[in-house]
Coordinates of C-alpha atoms in Angstrom, one line a residue:
Chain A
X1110 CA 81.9 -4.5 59.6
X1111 CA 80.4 -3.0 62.6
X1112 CA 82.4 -2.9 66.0
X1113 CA 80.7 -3.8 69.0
X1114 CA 83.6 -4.3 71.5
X1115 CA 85.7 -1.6 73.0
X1116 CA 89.2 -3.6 73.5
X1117 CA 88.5 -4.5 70.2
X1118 CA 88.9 -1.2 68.9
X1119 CA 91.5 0.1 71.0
X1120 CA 93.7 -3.1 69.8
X1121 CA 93.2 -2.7 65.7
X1122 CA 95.0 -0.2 64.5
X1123 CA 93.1 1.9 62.1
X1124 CA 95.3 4.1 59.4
X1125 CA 92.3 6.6 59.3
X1126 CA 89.4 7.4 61.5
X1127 CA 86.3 9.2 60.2
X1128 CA 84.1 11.4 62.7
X1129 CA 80.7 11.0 61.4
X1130 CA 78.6 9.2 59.4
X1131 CA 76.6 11.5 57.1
X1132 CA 76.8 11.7 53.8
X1133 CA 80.8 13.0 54.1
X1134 CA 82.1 10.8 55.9
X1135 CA 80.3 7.5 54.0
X1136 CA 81.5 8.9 50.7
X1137 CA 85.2 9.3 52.3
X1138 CA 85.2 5.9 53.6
X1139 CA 84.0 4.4 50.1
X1140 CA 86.7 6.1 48.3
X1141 CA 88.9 4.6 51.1
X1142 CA 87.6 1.4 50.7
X1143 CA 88.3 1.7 47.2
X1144 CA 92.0 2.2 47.6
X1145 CA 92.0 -0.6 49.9
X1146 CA 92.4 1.5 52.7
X1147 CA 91.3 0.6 56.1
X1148 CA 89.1 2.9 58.5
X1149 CA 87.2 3.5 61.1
X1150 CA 84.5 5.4 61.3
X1151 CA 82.8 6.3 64.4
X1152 CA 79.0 7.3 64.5
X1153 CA 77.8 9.2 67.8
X1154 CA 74.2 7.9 67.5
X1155 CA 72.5 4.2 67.1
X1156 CA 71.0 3.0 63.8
X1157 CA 67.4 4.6 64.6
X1158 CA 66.4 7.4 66.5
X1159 CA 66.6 7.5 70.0
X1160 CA 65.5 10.0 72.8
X1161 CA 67.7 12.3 74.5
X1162 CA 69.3 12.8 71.3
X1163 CA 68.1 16.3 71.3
X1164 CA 70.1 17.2 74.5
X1165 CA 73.2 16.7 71.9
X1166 CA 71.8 18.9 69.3
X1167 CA 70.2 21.7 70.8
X1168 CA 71.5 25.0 70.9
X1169 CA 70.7 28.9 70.9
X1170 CA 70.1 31.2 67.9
X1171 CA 70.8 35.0 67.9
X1172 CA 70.0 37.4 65.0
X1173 CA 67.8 36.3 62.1
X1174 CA 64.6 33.8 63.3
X1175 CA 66.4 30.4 62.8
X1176 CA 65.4 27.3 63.2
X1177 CA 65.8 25.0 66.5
X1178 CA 68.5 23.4 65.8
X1179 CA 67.9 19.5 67.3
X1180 CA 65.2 19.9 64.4
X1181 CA 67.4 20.5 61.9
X1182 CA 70.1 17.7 62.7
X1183 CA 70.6 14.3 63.7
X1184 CA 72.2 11.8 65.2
X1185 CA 72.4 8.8 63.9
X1186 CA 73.8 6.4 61.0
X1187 CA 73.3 8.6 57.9
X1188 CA 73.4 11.6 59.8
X1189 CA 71.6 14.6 58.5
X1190 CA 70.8 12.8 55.3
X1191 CA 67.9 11.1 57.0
X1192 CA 66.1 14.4 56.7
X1193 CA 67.4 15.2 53.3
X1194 CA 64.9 15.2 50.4
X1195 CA 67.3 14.3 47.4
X1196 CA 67.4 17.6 46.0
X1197 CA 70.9 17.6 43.6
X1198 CA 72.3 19.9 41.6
X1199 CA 75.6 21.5 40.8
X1200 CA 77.6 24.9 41.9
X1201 CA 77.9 27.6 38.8
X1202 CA 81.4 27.7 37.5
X1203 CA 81.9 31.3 38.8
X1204 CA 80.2 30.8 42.2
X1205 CA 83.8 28.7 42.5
X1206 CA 86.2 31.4 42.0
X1207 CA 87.1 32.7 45.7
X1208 CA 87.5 28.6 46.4
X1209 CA 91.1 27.4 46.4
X1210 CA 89.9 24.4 44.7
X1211 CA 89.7 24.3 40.8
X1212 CA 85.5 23.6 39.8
X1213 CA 86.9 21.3 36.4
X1214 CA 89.6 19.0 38.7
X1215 CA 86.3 18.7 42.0
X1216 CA 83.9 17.5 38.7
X1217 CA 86.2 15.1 37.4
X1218 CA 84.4 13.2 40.8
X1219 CA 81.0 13.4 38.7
X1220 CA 81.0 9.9 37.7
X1221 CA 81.7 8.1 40.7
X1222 CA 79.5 11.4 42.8
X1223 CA 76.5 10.2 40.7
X1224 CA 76.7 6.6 41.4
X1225 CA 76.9 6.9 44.9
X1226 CA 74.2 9.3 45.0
X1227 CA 72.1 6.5 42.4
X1228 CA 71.5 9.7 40.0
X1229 CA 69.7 8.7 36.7
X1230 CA 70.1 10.6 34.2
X1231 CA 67.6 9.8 31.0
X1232 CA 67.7 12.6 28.9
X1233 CA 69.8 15.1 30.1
X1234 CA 72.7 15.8 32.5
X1235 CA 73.1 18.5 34.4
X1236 CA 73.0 21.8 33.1
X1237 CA 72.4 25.2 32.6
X1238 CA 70.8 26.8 29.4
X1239 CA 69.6 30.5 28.1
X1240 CA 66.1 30.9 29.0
X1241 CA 65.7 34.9 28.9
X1242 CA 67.0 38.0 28.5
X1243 CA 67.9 37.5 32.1
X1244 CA 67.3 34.0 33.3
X1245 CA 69.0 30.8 32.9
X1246 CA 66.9 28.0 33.2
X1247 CA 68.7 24.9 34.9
X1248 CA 67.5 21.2 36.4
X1249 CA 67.4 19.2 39.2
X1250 CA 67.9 15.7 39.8
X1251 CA 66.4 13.6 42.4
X1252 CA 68.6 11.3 44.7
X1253 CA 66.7 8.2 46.0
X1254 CA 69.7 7.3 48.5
X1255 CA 68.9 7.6 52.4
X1256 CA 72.5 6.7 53.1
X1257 CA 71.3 4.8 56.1
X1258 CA 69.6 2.1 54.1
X1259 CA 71.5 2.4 51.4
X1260 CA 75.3 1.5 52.5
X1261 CA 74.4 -0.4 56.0
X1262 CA 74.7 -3.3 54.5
X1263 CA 77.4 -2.9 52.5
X1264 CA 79.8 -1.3 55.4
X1265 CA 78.6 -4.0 57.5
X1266 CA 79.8 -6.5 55.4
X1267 CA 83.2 -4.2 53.5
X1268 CA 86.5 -5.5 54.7
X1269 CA 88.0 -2.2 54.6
X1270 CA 85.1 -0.3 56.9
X1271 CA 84.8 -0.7 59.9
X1272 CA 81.7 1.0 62.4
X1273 CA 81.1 1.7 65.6
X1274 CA 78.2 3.3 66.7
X1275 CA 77.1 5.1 69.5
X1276 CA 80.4 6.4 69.6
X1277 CA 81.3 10.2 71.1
X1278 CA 83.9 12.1 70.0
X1279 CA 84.9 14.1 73.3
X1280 CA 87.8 15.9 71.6
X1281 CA 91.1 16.0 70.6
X1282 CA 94.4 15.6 71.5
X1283 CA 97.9 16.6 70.4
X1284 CA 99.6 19.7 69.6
X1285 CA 99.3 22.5 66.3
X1286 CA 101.0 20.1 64.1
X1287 CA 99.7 16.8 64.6
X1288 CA 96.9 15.0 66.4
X1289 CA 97.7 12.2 68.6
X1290 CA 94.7 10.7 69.7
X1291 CA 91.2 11.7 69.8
X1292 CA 89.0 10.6 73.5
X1293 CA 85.7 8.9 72.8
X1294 CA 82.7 7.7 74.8
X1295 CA 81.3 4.6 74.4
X1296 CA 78.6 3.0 76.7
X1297 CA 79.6 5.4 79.5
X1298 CA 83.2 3.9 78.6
X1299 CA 86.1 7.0 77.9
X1300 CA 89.1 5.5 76.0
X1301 CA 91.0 6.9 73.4
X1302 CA 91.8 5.9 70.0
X1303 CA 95.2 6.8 67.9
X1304 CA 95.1 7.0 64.2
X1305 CA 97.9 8.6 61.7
X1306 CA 94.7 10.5 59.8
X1307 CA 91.6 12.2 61.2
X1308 CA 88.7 13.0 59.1
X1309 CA 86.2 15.3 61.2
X1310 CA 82.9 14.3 59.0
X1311 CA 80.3 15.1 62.2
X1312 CA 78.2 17.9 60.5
X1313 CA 77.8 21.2 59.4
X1314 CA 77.7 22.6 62.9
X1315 CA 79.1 19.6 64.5
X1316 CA 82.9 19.9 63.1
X1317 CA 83.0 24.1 64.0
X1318 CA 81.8 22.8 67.7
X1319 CA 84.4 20.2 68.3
X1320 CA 86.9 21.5 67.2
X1321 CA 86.2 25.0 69.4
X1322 CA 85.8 22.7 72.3
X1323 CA 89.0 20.7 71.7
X1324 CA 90.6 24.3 71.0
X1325 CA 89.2 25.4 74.3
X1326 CA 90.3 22.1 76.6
X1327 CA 94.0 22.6 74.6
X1328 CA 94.8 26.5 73.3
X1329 CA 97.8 24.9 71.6
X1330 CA 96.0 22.4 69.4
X1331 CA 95.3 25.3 66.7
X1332 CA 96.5 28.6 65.9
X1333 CA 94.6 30.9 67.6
X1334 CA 93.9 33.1 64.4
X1335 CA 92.1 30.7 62.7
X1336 CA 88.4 31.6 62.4
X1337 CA 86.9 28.1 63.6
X1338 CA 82.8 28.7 63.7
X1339 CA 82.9 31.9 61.7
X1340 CA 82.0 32.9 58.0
X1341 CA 78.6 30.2 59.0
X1342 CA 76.3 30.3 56.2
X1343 CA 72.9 28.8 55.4
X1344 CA 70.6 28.9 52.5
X1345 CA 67.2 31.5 52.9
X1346 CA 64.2 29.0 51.5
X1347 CA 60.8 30.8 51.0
X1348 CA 58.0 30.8 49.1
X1349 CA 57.5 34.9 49.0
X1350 CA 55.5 34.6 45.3
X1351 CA 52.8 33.3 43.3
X1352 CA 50.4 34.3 40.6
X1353 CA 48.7 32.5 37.6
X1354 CA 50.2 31.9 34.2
X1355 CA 48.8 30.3 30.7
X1356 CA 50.5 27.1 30.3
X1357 CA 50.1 27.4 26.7
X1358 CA 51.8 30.4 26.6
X1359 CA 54.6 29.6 28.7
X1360 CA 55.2 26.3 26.2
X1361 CA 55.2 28.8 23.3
X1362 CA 57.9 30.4 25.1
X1363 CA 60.0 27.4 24.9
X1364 CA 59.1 26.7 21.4
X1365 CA 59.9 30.1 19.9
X1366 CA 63.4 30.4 21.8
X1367 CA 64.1 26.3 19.9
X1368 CA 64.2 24.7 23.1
X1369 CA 64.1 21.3 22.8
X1370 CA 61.1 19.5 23.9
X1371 CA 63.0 17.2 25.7
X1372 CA 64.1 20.1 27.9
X1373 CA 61.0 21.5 29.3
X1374 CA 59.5 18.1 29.3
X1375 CA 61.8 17.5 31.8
X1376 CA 61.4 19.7 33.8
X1377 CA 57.7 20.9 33.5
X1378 CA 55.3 21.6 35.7
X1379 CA 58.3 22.8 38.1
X1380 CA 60.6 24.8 36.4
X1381 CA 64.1 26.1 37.7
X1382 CA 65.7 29.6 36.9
X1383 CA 68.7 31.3 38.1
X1384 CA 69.4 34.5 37.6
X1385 CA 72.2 35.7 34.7
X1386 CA 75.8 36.7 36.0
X1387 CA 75.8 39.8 33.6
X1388 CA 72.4 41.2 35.5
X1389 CA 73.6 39.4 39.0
X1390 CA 76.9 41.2 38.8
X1391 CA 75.7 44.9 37.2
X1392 CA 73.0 45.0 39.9
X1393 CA 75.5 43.7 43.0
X1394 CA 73.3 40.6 43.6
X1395 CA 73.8 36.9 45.0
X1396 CA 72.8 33.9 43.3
X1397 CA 69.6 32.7 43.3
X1398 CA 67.7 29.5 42.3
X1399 CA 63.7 30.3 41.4
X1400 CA 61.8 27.6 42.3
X1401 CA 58.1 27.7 40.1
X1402 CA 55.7 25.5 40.7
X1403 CA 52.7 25.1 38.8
X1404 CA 49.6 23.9 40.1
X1405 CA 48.8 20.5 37.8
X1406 CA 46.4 19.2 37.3
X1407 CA 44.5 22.0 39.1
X1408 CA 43.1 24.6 36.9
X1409 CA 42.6 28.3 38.5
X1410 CA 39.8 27.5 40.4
X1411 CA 36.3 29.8 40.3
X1412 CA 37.3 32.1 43.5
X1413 CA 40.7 32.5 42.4
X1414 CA 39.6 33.1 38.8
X1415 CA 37.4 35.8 40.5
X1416 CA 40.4 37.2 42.2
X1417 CA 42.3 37.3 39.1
X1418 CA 39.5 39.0 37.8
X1419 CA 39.9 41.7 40.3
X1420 CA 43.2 42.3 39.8
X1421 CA 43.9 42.0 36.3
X1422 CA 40.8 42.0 34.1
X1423 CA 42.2 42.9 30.6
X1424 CA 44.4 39.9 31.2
X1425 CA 42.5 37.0 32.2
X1426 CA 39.7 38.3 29.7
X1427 CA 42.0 38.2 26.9
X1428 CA 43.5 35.0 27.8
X1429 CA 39.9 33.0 28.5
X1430 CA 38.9 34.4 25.1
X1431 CA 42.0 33.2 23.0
X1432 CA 43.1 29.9 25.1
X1433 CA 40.1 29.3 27.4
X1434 CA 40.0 29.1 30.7
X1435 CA 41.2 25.4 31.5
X1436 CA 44.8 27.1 30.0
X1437 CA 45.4 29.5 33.5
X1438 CA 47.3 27.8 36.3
X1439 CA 48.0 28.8 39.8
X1440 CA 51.6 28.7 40.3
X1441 CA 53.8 28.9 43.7
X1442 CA 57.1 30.4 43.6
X1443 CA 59.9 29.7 45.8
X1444 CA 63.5 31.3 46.5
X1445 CA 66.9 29.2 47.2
X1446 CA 69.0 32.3 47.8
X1447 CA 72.8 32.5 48.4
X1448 CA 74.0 33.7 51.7
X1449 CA 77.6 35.5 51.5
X1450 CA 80.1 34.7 54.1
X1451 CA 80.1 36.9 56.6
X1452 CA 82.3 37.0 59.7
X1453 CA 80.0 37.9 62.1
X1454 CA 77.5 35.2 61.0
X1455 CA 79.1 32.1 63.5
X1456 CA 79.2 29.7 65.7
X1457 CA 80.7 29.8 68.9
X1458 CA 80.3 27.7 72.3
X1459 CA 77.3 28.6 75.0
X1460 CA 77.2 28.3 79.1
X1461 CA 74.9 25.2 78.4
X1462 CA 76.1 21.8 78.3
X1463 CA 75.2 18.6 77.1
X1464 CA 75.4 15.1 78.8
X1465 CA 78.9 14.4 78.4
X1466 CA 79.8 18.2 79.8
X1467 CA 80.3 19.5 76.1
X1468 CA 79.2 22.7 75.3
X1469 CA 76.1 23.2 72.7
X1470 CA 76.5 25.5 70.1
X1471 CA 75.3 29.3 70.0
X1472 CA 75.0 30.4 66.8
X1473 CA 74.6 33.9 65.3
X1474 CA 72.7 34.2 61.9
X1475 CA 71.6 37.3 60.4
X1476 CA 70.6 38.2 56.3
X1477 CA 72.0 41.2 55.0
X1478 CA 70.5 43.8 53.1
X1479 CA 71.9 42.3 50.3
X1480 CA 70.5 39.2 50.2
X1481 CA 66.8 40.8 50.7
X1482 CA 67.7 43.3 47.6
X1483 CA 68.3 40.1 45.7
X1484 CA 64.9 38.1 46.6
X1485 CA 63.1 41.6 45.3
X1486 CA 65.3 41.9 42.3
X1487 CA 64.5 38.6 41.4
X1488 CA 60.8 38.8 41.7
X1489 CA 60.4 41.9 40.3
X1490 CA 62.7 40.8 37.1
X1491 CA 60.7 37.5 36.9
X1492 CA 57.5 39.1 36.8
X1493 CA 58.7 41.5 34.1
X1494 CA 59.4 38.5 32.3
X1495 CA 55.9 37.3 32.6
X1496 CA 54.3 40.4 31.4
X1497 CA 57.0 40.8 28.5
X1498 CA 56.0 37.3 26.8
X1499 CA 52.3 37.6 28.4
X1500 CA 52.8 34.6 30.2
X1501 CA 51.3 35.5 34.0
X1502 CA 51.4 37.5 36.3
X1503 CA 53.0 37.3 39.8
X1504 CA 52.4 38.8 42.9
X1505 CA 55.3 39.3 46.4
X1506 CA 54.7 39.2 49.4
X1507 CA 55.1 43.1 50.7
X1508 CA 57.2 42.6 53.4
X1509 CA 59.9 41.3 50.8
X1510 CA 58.9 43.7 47.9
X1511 CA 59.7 46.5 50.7
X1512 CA 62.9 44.6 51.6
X1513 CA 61.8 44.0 55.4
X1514 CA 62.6 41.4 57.9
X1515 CA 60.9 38.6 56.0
X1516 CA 60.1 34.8 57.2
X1517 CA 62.4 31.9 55.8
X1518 CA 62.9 28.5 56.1
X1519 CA 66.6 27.5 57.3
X1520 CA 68.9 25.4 59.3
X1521 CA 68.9 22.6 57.2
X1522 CA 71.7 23.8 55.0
X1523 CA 74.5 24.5 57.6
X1524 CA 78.1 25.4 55.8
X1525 CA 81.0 27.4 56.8
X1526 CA 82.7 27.8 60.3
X1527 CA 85.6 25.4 58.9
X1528 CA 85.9 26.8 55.3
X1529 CA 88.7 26.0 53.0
X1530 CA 91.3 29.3 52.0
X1531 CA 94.5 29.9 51.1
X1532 CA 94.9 32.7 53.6
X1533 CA 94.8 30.9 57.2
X1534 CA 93.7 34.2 58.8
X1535 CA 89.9 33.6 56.9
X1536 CA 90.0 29.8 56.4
X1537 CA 90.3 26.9 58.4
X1538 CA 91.5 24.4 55.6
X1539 CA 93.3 24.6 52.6
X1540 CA 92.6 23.3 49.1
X1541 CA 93.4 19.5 50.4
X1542 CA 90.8 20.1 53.3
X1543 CA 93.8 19.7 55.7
X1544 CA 93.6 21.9 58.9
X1545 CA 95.6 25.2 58.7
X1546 CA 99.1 23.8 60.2
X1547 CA 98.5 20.6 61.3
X1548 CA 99.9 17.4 59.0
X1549 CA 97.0 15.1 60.1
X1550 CA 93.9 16.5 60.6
X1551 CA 91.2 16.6 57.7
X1552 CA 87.5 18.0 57.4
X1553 CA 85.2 16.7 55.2
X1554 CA 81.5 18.0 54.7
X1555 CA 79.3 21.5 54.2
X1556 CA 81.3 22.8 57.0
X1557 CA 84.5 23.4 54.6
X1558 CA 82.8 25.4 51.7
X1559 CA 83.9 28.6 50.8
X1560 CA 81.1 30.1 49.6
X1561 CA 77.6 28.9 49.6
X1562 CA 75.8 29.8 46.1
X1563 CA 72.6 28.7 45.6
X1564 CA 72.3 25.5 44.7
X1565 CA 72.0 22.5 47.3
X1566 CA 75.0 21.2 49.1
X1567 CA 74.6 17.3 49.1
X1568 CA 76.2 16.7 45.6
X1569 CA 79.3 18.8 46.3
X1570 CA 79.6 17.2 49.8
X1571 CA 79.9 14.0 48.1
X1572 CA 82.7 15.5 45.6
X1573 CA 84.4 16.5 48.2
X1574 CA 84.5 13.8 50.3
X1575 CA 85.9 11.4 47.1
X1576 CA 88.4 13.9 46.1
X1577 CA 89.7 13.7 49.7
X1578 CA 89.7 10.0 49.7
X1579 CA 91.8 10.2 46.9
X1580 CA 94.2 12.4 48.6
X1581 CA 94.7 10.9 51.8
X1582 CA 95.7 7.4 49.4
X1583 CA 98.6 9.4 48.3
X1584 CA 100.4 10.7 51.8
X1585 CA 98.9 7.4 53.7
Chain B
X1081 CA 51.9 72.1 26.2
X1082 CA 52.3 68.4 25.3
X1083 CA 53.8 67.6 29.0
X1084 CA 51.9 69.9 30.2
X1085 CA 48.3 67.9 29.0
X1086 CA 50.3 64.2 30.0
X1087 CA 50.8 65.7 33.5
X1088 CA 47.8 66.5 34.3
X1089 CA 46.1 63.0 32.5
X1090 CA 48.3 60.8 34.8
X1091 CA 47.3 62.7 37.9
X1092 CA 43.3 62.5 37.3
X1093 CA 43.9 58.6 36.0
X1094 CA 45.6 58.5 39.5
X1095 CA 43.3 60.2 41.2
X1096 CA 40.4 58.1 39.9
X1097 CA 42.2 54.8 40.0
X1098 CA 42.8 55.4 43.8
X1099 CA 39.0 55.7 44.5
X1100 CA 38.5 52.7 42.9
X1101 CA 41.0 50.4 43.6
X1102 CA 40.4 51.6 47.0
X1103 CA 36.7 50.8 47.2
X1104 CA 37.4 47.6 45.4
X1105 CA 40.2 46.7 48.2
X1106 CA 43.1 47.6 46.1
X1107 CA 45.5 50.0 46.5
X1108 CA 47.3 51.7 43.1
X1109 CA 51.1 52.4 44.9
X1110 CA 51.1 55.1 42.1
X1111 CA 54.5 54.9 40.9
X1112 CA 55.6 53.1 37.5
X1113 CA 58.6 52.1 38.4
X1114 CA 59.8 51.0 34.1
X1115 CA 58.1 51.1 31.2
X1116 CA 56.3 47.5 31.3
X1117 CA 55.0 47.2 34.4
X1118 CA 52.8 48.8 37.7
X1119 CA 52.5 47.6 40.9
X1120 CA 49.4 47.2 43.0
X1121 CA 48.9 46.6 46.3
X1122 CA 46.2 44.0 47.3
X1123 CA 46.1 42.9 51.1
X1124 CA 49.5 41.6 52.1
X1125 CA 50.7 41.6 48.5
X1126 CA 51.9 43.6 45.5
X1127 CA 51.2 42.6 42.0
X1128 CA 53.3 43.2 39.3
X1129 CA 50.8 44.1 36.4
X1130 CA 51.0 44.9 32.8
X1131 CA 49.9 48.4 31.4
X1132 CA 46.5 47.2 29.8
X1133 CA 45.7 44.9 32.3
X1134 CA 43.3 47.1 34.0

């Protein structure tokens, strides 16, 4: 049900209160519900957009270009999922290892992860098959769900959830091993709201900021070695490749390596690769997802043909001759790289303020030579590919074949600056997503993962958040 | 004698291949970095060629 009046929520008494309603915090509250559980979960925005919103998210960047950060978040019911394009897929087994939580136990979530997330599935599930020498070729499903639409209706009429928007979190109170009560704003209204669990669910760059600010109103509330805001991570998007390729070709790839035709089927005319681990880890590399696109239905048009020409003659002449010409396609190529954690990539409070006095966010963000080594590696192994089964050819971008400061899409995939540990001196969580220390204070969302690997975070957010609903049904 | 002749082949098919790519707006980078491939520089971007495809 949705909570309009104050006194009304300062007299219920609520077991658990979720902070936030993106994608972690709705799939918390559903597990809750499940368990019969009741909670409260309070949403800083209104149902739509509003304006001034950007006063909340805003923020300054240091480092690496990045992008504006009210661009890359919102507030409102759904939270950042509004803007979400229902990319899923799933972490690599190994990708999990420095995580303190076991990959097999998080995916016994897959079930109830993928009916939330309305997944279909019609041929095949997720997975991850040989595709080269050195590529794995993996899939990606599509999520319809804009949780906003999706589960309005059905929190609004849930006995067990309750909602109250436009609803601030101003910080919290209590000491290292408990908190007490958290303040909240609510039409220019301050009152504060008690609860024996806390689930901070506010955002990728939301939970680090909170709970600096609340460390920075109250020293005591967490120890001080705890590296809230650092170890931030994002996910480098760009398109730094393209080239042409004979579709016929490529589909005799598939065929002589006995893939099923079911499998590239499903996938064609995108087609999704990640690099091997026994390549990635000989070469030092992070992961990788290769995003190709091929241009259907359009055929390598007459001043690209001409191009191709140009550049490689022997090719394209012997292609047109054996397959014709209709068989060469443009195709685009993008990168979904990894970004390893690094201390000094963080967030941290600025001088500037918004409305309600808070401070916005400053956030350092910076690749590492690493990461740019990878993008090349992988380009440069791709094409390799393409001229070993004389496929295409492919052609980079020079300022990432020469490793340079090159131009990517981010911000929309913000995790660490809470991440989950065993060692409190380089995680903020532990395995239960509980805060170093304290007995009542959880975080659920991109904010606590460990590592970032390359694939994208929404689906593991959601495993997350059921696994903790789970947990908090048996200490409650 | 036999390293000798392949030295001096490479450097005149690298020598001429630079006056032409050049004229034609392509720039030979002039290394082989494996045994599959080349790499050749056209405005803002390197293409990753076979051996025969010129």
């Amino acid at each position: 049900m949705i909570v309009e009046d104050i006194s009304e929520l300062k007299k219920r008494k609520f077991p658990v209160i979720i902070i936030g309603s993106g994608p972690a915090g709705i799939s918390t509250a559903l597990k809750l519900e499940e368990h019969k559980i009741n909670c409260l979960i309070i949403e800083s925005g209104h149902l739509g957009d509003y304006e001034g919103s950007e006063k909340f998210l805003t923020g300054e960047t240091f480092g690496d270009e990045y992008s504006e950060l009210s661009k890359v978040r919102i507030k409102k019911f759904g939270g950042t999922s509004s803007l979400w394009g229902g990319y899923c897929n799933k972490f690599e087994k190994n990708e999990f290892e420095s995580w303190p939580i076991n990959f097999d136990e998080l995916h016994n979530y897959d079930p109830q992860a993928k009916k939330i997330l309305d997944l279909k599935f019609y041929h095949t599930d997720f997975y991850k098959k040989n595709f080269s020498e050195n590529f794995n070729q993996f899939n990606i499903r599509f999520s319809p769900v804009k949780f906003k639409d999706f589960y309005l209706k059905k929190i609004t009429k849930s006995k067990y959830i309750s909602l109250s928007l436009n609803t601030t979190l101003i910080k919290f109170s209590g000491n290292i091993n408990k908190i007490s009560e958290i303040l909240c704003e609510k039409s220019n209204n301050f009152f504060n709201l008690k609860a024996k669990f806390f689930i901070l669910a506010a955002g990728g760059i939301e939970n680090s900021r909170l709970l600096l600010w609340s460390k920075e109103e109250n020293p005591s509330l967490f120890d001080k070695r705890l590296p809230i805001g650092k170890y931030y991570m994002d996910h480098p998007w760009h398109m730094p490749a393209e080239g042409f390729l004979s579709y016929s070709n490529l589909i005799n790839h598939f065929e002589k390596n006995n893939f099923s035709r079911e499998l590239y089927i499903d996938c064609l005319p995108r087609l999704y690769l990640s690099m091997k681990d026994s390549i990635k880890n000989k070469n030092d590399l992070l992961g990788t997802g290769i995003y190709l696109r091929i241009k259907n239905p359009e055929h390598l048009k007459d001043n690209l043909l001409k191009k191709a020409l140009c550049i490689a003659p022997n090719f394209i002449k012997n292609k047109i001759n054996i397959n014709k010409k209709s068989d060469l396609y443009e195709f685009r190529l993008n990168l979904h790289q990894e970004q390893e954690p690094e201390i000094n990539n963080k967030i941290s409070l600025s001088q500037k303020r918004d409305p309600f006095g808070i401070p916005l966010v400053k956030i350092n963000w910076k690749m590492s030579s690493k990461l740019k080594k990878t993008a090349t590696k992988n380009l440069i192994e791709f094409g390799n590919f393409l001229i070993s089964e004389d496929i295409g050819r492919i052609s980079i971008k020079d300022e990432v074949f020469y490793e340079k400061n090159f131009k990517v899409q981010n911000g929309a995939h913000q995790m660490g600056g809470t991440r989950s540990g065993q060692d409190f001196t380089k995680s903020v969580v532990d395995k239960d997503l509980k805060v170093h220390f304290s007995k009542n204070l959880f975080i659920s969302g991109s904010s606590v993962f460990t590592t970032s690997g390359s694939c994208h975070p929404t689906y593991t957010i959601v495993l997350l958040s059921l696994r903790l609903g789970d947990h908090i049904k048996k200490i409650i | 004698m036999k390293s000798k002749r392949k030295f001096l082949k490479t450097t005149f098919a690298i020598f001429f291949a630079n006056i032409f790519f050049k004229n034609g707006g392509v720039k030979f980078l002039g290394k082989f970095k494996n045994e599959i491939n080349n790499f050749i520089k056209h405005k803002d971007k390197i293409w990753i060629l076979g051996k025969n495809d010129r």
